Short mmCIF file of N, CA and C in Angstrom, two decimals:
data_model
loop_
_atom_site.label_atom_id
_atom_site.label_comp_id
_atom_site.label_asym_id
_atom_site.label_seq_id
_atom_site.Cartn_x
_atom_site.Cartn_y
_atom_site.Cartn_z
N UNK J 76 4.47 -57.98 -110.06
CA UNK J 76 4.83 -56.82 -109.28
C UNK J 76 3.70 -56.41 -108.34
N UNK J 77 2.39 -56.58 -108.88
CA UNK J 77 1.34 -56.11 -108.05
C UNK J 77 0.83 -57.15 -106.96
N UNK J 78 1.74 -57.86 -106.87
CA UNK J 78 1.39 -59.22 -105.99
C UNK J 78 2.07 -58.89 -104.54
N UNK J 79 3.63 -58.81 -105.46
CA UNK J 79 4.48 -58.24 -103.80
C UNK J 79 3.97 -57.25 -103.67
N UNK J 80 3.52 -56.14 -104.26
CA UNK J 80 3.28 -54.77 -103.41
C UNK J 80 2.07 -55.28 -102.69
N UNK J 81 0.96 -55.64 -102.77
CA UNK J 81 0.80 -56.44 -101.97
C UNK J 81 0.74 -57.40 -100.71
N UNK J 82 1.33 -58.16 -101.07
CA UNK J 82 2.21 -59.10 -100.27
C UNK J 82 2.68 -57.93 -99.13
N UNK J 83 3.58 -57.41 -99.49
CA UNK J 83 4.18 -56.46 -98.59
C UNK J 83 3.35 -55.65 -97.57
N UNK J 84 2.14 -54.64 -98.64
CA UNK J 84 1.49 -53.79 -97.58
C UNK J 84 0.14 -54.82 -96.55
N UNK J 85 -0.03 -56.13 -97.13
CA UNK J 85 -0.27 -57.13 -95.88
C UNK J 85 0.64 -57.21 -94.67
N UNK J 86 1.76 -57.60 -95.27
CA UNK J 86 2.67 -58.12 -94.28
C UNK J 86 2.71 -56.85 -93.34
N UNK J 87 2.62 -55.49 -93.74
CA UNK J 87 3.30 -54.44 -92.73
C UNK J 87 1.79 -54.51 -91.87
N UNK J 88 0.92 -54.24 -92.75
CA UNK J 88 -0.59 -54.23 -91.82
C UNK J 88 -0.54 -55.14 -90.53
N UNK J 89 0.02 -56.55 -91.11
CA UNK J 89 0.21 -57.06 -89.94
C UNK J 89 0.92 -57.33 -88.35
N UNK J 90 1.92 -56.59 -89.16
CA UNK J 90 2.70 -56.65 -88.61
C UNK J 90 2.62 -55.25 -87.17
N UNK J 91 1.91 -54.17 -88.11
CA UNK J 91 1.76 -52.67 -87.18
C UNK J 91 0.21 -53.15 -86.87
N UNK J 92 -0.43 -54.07 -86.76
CA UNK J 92 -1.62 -54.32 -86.12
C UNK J 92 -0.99 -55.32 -84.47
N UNK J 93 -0.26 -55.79 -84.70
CA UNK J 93 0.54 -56.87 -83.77
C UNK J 93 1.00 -56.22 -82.47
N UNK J 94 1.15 -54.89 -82.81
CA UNK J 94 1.74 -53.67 -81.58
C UNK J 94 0.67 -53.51 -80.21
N UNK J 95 -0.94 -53.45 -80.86
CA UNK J 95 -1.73 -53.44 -80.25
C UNK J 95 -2.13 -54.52 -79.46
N UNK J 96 -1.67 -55.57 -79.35
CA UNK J 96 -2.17 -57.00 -78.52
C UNK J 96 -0.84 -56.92 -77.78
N UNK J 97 0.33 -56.40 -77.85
CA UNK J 97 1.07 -56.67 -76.70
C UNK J 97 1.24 -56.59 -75.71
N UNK J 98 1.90 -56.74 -75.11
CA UNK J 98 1.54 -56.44 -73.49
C UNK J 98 2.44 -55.88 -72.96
N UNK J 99 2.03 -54.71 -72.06
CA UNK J 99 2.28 -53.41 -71.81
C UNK J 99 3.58 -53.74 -70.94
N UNK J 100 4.58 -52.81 -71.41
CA UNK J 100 5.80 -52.92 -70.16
C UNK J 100 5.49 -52.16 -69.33
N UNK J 101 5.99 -53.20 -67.72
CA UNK J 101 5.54 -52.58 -66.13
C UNK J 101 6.96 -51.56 -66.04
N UNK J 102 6.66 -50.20 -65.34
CA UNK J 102 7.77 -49.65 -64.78
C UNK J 102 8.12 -49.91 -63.88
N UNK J 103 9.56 -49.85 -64.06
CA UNK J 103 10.88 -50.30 -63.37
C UNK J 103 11.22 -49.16 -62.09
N UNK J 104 10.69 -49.18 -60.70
CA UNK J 104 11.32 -47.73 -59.84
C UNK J 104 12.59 -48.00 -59.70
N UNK J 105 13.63 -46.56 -59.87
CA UNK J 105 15.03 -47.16 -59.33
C UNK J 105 15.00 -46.50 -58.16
N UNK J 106 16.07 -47.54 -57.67
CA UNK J 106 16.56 -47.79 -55.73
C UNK J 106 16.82 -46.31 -55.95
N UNK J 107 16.13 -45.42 -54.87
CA UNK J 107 16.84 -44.19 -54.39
C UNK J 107 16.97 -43.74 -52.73
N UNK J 108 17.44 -45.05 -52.32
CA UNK J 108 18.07 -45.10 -50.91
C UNK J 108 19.19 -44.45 -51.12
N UNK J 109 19.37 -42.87 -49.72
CA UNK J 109 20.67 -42.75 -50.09
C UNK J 109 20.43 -41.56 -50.47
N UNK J 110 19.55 -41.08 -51.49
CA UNK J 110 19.53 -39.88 -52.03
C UNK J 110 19.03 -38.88 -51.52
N UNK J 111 19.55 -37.58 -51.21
CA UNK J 111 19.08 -36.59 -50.93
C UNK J 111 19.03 -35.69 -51.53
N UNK J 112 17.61 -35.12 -51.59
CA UNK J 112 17.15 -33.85 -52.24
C UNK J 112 17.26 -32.79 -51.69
N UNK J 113 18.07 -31.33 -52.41
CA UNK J 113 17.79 -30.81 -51.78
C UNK J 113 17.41 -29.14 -52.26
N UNK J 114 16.91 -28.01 -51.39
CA UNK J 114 15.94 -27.15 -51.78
C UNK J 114 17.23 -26.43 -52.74
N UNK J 115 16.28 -25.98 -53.49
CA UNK J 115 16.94 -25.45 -55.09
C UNK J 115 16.30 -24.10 -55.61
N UNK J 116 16.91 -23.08 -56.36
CA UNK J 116 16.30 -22.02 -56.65
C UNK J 116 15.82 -22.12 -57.76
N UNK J 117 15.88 -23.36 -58.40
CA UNK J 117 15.49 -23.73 -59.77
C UNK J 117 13.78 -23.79 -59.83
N UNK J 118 13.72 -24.57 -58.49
CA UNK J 118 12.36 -24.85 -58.36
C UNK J 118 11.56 -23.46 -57.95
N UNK J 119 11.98 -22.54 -57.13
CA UNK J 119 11.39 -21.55 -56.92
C UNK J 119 10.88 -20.43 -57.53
N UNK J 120 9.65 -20.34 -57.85
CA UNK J 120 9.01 -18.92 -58.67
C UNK J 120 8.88 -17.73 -57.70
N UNK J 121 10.16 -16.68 -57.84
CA UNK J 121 9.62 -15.56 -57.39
C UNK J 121 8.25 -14.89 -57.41
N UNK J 122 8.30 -14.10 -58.77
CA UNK J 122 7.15 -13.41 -59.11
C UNK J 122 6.61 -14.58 -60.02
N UNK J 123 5.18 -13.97 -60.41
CA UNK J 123 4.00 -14.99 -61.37
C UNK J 123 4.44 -14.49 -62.66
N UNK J 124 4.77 -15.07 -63.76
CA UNK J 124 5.29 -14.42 -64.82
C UNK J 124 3.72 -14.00 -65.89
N UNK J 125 4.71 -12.78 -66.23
CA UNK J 125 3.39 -11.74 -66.68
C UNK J 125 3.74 -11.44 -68.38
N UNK J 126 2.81 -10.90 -68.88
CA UNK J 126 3.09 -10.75 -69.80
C UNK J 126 2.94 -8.79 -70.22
N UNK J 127 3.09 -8.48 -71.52
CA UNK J 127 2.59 -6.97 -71.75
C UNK J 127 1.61 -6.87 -71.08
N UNK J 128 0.55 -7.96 -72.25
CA UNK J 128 -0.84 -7.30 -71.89
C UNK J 128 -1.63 -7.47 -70.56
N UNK J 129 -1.30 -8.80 -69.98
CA UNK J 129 -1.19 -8.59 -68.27
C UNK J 129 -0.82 -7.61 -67.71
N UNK J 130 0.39 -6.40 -67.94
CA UNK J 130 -0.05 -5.66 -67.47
C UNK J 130 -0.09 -4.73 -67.46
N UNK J 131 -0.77 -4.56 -68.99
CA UNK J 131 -1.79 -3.04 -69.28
C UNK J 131 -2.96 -3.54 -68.36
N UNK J 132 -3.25 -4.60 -68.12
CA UNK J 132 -5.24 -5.26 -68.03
C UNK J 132 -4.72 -5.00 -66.24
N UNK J 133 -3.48 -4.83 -65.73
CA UNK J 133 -3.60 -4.91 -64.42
C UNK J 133 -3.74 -2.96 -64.12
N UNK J 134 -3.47 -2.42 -65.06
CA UNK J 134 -3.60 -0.95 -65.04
C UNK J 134 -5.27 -0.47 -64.39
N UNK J 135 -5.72 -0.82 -65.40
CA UNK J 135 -7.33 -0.08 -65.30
C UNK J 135 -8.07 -1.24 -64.90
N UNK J 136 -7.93 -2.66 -64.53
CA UNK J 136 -8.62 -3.69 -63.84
C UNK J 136 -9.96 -3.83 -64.22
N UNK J 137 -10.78 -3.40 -63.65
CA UNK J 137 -12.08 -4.04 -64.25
C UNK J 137 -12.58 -3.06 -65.31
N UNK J 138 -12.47 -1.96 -65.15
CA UNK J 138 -12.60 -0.62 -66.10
C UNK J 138 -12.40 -1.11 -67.41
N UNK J 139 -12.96 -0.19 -68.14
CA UNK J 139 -13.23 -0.57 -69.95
C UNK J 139 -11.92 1.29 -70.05
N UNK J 140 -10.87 0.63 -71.00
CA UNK J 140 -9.75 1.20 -71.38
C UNK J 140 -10.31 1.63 -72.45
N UNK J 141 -10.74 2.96 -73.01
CA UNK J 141 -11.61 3.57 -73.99
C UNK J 141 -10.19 3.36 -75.26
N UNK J 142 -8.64 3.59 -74.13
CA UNK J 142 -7.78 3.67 -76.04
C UNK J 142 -7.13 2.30 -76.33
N UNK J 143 -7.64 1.12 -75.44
CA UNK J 143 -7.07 -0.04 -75.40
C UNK J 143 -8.39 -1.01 -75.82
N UNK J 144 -9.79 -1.19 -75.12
CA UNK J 144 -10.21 -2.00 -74.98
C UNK J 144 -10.60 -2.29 -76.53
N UNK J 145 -11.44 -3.62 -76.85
CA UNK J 145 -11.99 -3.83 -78.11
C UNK J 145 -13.30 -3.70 -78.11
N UNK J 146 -14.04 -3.55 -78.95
CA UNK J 146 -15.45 -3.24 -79.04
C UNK J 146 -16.53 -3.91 -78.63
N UNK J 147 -15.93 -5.48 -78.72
CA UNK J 147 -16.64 -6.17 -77.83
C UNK J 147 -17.10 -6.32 -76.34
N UNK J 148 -15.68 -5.61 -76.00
CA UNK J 148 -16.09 -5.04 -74.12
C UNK J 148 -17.74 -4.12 -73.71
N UNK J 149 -17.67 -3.32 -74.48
CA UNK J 149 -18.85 -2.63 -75.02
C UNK J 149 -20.66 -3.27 -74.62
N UNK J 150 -20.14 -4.52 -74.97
CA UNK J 150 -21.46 -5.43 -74.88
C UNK J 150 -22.32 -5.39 -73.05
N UNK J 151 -21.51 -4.89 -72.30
CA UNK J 151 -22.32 -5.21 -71.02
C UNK J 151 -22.79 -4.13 -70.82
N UNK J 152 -22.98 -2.97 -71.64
CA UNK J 152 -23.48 -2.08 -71.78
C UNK J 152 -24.67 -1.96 -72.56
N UNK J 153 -26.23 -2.08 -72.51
CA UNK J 153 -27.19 -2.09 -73.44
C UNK J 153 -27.37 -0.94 -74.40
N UNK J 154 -27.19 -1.40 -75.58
CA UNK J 154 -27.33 0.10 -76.22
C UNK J 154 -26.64 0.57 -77.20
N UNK J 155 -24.89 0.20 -76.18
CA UNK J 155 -23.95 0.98 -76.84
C UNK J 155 -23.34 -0.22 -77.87
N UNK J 156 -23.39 -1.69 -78.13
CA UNK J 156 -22.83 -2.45 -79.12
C UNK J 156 -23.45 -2.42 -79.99
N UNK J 157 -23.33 -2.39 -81.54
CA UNK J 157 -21.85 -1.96 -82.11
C UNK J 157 -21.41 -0.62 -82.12
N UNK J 158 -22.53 -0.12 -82.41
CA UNK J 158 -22.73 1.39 -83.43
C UNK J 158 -22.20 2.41 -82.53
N UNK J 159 -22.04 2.29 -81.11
CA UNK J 159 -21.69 3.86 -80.59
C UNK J 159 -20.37 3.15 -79.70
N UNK J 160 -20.37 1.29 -79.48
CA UNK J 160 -18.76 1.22 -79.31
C UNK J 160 -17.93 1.21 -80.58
N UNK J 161 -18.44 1.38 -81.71
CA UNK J 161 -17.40 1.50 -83.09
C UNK J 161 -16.89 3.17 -82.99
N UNK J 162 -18.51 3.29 -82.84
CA UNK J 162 -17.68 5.47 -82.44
C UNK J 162 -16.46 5.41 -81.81
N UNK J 163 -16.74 5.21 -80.54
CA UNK J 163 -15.18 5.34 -79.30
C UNK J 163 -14.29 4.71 -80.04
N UNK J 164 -14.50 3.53 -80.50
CA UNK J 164 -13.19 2.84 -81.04
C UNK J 164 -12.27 3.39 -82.06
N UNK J 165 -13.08 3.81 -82.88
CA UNK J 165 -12.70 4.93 -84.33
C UNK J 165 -11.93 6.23 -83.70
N UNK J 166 -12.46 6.93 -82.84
CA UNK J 166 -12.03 8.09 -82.22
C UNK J 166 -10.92 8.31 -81.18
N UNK J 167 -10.60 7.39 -80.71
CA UNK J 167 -9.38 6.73 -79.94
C UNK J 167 -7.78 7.05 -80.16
N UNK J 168 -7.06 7.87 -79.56
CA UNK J 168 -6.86 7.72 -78.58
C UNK J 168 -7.42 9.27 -77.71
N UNK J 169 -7.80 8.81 -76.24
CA UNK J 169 -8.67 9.74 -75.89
C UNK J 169 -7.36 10.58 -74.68
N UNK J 170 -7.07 11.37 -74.34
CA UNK J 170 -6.19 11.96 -73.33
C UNK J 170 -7.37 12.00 -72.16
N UNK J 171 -8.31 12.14 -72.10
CA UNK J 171 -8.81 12.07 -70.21
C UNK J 171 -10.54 11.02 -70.74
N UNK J 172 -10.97 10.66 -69.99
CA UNK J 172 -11.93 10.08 -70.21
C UNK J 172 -13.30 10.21 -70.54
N UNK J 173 -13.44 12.05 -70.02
CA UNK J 173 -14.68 13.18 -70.78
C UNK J 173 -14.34 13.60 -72.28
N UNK J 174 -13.40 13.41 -73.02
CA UNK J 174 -13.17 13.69 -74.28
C UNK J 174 -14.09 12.34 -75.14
N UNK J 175 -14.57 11.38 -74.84
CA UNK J 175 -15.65 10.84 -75.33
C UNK J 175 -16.87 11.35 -75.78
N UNK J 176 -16.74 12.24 -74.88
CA UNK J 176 -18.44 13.14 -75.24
C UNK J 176 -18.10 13.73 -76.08
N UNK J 177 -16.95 14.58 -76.64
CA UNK J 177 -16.84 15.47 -77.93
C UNK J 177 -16.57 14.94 -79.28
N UNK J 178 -16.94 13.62 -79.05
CA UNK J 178 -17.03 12.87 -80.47
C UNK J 178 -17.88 13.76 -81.63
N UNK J 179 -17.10 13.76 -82.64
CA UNK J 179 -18.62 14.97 -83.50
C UNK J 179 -19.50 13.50 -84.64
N UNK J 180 -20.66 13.63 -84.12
CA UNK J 180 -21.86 13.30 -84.80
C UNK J 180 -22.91 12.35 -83.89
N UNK J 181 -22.40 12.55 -82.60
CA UNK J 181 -22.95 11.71 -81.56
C UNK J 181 -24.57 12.14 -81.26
N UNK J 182 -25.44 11.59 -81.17
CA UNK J 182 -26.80 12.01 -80.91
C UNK J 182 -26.69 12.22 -79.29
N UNK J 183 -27.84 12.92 -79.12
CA UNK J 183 -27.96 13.19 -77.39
C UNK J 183 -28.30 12.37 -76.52
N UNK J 184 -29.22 11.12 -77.06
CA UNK J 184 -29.36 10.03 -76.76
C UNK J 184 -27.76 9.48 -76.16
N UNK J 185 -27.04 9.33 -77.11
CA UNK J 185 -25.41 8.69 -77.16
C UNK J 185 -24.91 9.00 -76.30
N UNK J 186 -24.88 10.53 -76.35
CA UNK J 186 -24.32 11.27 -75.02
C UNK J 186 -24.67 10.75 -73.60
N UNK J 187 -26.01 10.80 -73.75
CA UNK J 187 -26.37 10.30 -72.40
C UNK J 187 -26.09 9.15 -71.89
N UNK J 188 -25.85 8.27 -73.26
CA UNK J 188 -25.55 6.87 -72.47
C UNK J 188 -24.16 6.85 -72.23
N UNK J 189 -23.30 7.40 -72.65
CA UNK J 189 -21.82 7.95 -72.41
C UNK J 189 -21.65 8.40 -71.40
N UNK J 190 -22.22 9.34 -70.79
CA UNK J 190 -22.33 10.38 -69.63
C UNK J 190 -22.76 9.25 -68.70
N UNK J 191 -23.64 8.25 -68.77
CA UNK J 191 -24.05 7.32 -67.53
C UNK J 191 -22.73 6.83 -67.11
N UNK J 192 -22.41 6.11 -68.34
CA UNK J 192 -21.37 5.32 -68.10
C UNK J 192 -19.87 5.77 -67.87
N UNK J 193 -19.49 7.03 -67.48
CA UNK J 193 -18.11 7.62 -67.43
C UNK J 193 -17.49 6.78 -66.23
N UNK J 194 -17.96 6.76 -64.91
CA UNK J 194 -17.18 6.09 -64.12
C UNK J 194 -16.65 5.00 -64.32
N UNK J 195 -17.12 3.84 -65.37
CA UNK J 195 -16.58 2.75 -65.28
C UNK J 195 -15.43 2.72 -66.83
N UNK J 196 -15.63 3.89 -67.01
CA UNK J 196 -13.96 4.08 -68.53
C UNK J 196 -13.20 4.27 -67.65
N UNK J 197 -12.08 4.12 -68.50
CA UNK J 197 -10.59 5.21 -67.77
C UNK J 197 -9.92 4.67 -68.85
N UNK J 198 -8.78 5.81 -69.05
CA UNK J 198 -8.11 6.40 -70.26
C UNK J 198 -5.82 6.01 -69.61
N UNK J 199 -5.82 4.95 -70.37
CA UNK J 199 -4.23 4.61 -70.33
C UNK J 199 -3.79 4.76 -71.78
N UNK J 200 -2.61 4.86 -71.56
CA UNK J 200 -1.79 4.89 -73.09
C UNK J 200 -1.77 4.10 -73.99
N UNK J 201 -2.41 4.13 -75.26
CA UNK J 201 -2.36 2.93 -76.17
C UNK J 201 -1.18 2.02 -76.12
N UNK J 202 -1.24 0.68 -76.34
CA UNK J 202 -0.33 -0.12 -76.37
C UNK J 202 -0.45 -0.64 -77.54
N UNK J 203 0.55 -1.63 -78.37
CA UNK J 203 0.06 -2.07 -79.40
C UNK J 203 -0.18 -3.26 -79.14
N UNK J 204 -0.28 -3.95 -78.07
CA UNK J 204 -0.56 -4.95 -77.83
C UNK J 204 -1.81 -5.36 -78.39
N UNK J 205 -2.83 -4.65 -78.11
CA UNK J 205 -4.07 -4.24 -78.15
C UNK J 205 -4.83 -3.62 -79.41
N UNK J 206 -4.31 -2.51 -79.85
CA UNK J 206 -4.62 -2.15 -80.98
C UNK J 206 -4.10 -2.31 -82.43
N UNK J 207 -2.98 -2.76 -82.32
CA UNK J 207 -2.40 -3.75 -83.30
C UNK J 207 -2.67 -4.49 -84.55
N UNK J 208 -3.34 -3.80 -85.83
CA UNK J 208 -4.30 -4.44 -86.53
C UNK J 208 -5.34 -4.51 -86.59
N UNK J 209 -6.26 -5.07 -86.63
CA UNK J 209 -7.90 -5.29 -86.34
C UNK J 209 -8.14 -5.65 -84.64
N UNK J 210 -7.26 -5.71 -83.82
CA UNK J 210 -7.48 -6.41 -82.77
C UNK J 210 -9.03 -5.76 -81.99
N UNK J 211 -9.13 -4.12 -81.94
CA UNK J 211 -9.62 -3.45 -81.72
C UNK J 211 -11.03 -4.12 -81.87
N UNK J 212 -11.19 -4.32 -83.30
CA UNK J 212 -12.80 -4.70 -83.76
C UNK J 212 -13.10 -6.01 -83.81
N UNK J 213 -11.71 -7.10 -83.68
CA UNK J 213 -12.11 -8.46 -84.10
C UNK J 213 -11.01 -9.13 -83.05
N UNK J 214 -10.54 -9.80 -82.30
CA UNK J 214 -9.74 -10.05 -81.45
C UNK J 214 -9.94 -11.77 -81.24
N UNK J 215 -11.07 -12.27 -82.28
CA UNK J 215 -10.84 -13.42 -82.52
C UNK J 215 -11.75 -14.53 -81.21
N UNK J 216 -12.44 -13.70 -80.27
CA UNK J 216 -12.74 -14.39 -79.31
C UNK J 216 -14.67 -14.64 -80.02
N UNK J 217 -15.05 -15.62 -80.30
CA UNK J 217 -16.54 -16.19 -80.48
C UNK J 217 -17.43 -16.93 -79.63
#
């Protein structure tokens, strides 16, 4: 019995090794004299297809979304990653974009670096696209 099994898983070895030395079939063009193509709405893309979060991110554009963004956005800011973008993040959702400063336990230091940085927040409606779970603190990007 242990001969044919054997026997056998030779024979297939050989047989699925044999695939690789063959020689490649040439494609065949077919005759398309005659044929006309013609313009189709199938082919045509109106709009660019978008998604949710495309376009919450087309809302506030380059701006850091204080009740959307994740904490990692935070980082081009010196200072403020982790510890004072975990604040905003925790405290979220904000109705205007100066309600950041009334975070309670913020040092004055914090403030100030908050207060630098107000022009480049702005405050849209949570989505769950975005906040959805951990997305907020961990969003999976390394």
């Amino acid at each position: 019995m242990k001969a044919i099994t054997r026997l056998l898983a030779g024979l297939f070895l050989v047989i699925g090794c044999l695939g690789w030395f063959s020689v490649p079939d040439h494609a065949i063009a077919a005759n398309l004299t005659g044929v006309t193509l013609h313009n189709s709405a199938l082919f045509a893309v109106e709009a660019p297809l978008r998604n949710r979060a495309d376009d919450k991110l087309a809302e506030f554009g380059k701006k850091i979304d204080l009740n959307n963004t994740n904490v990692r956005a935070f980082r081009k800011f010196p200072g403020m990653y982790p510890t004072l973008a975990k604040k905003v993040v925790d405290n979220a959702p904000y109705e205007k974009v100066d309600d950041v400063l009334e975070i309670s336990g913020l040092t004055d230091h914090q403030k100030e670096m908050l207060q630098a940085h107000l022009d480049e927040f702005t405050v849209t409606d949570a989505s769950d696209v975005f906040v959805e779970g951990g997305d907020r603190y961990n969003n999976g990007v390394y």
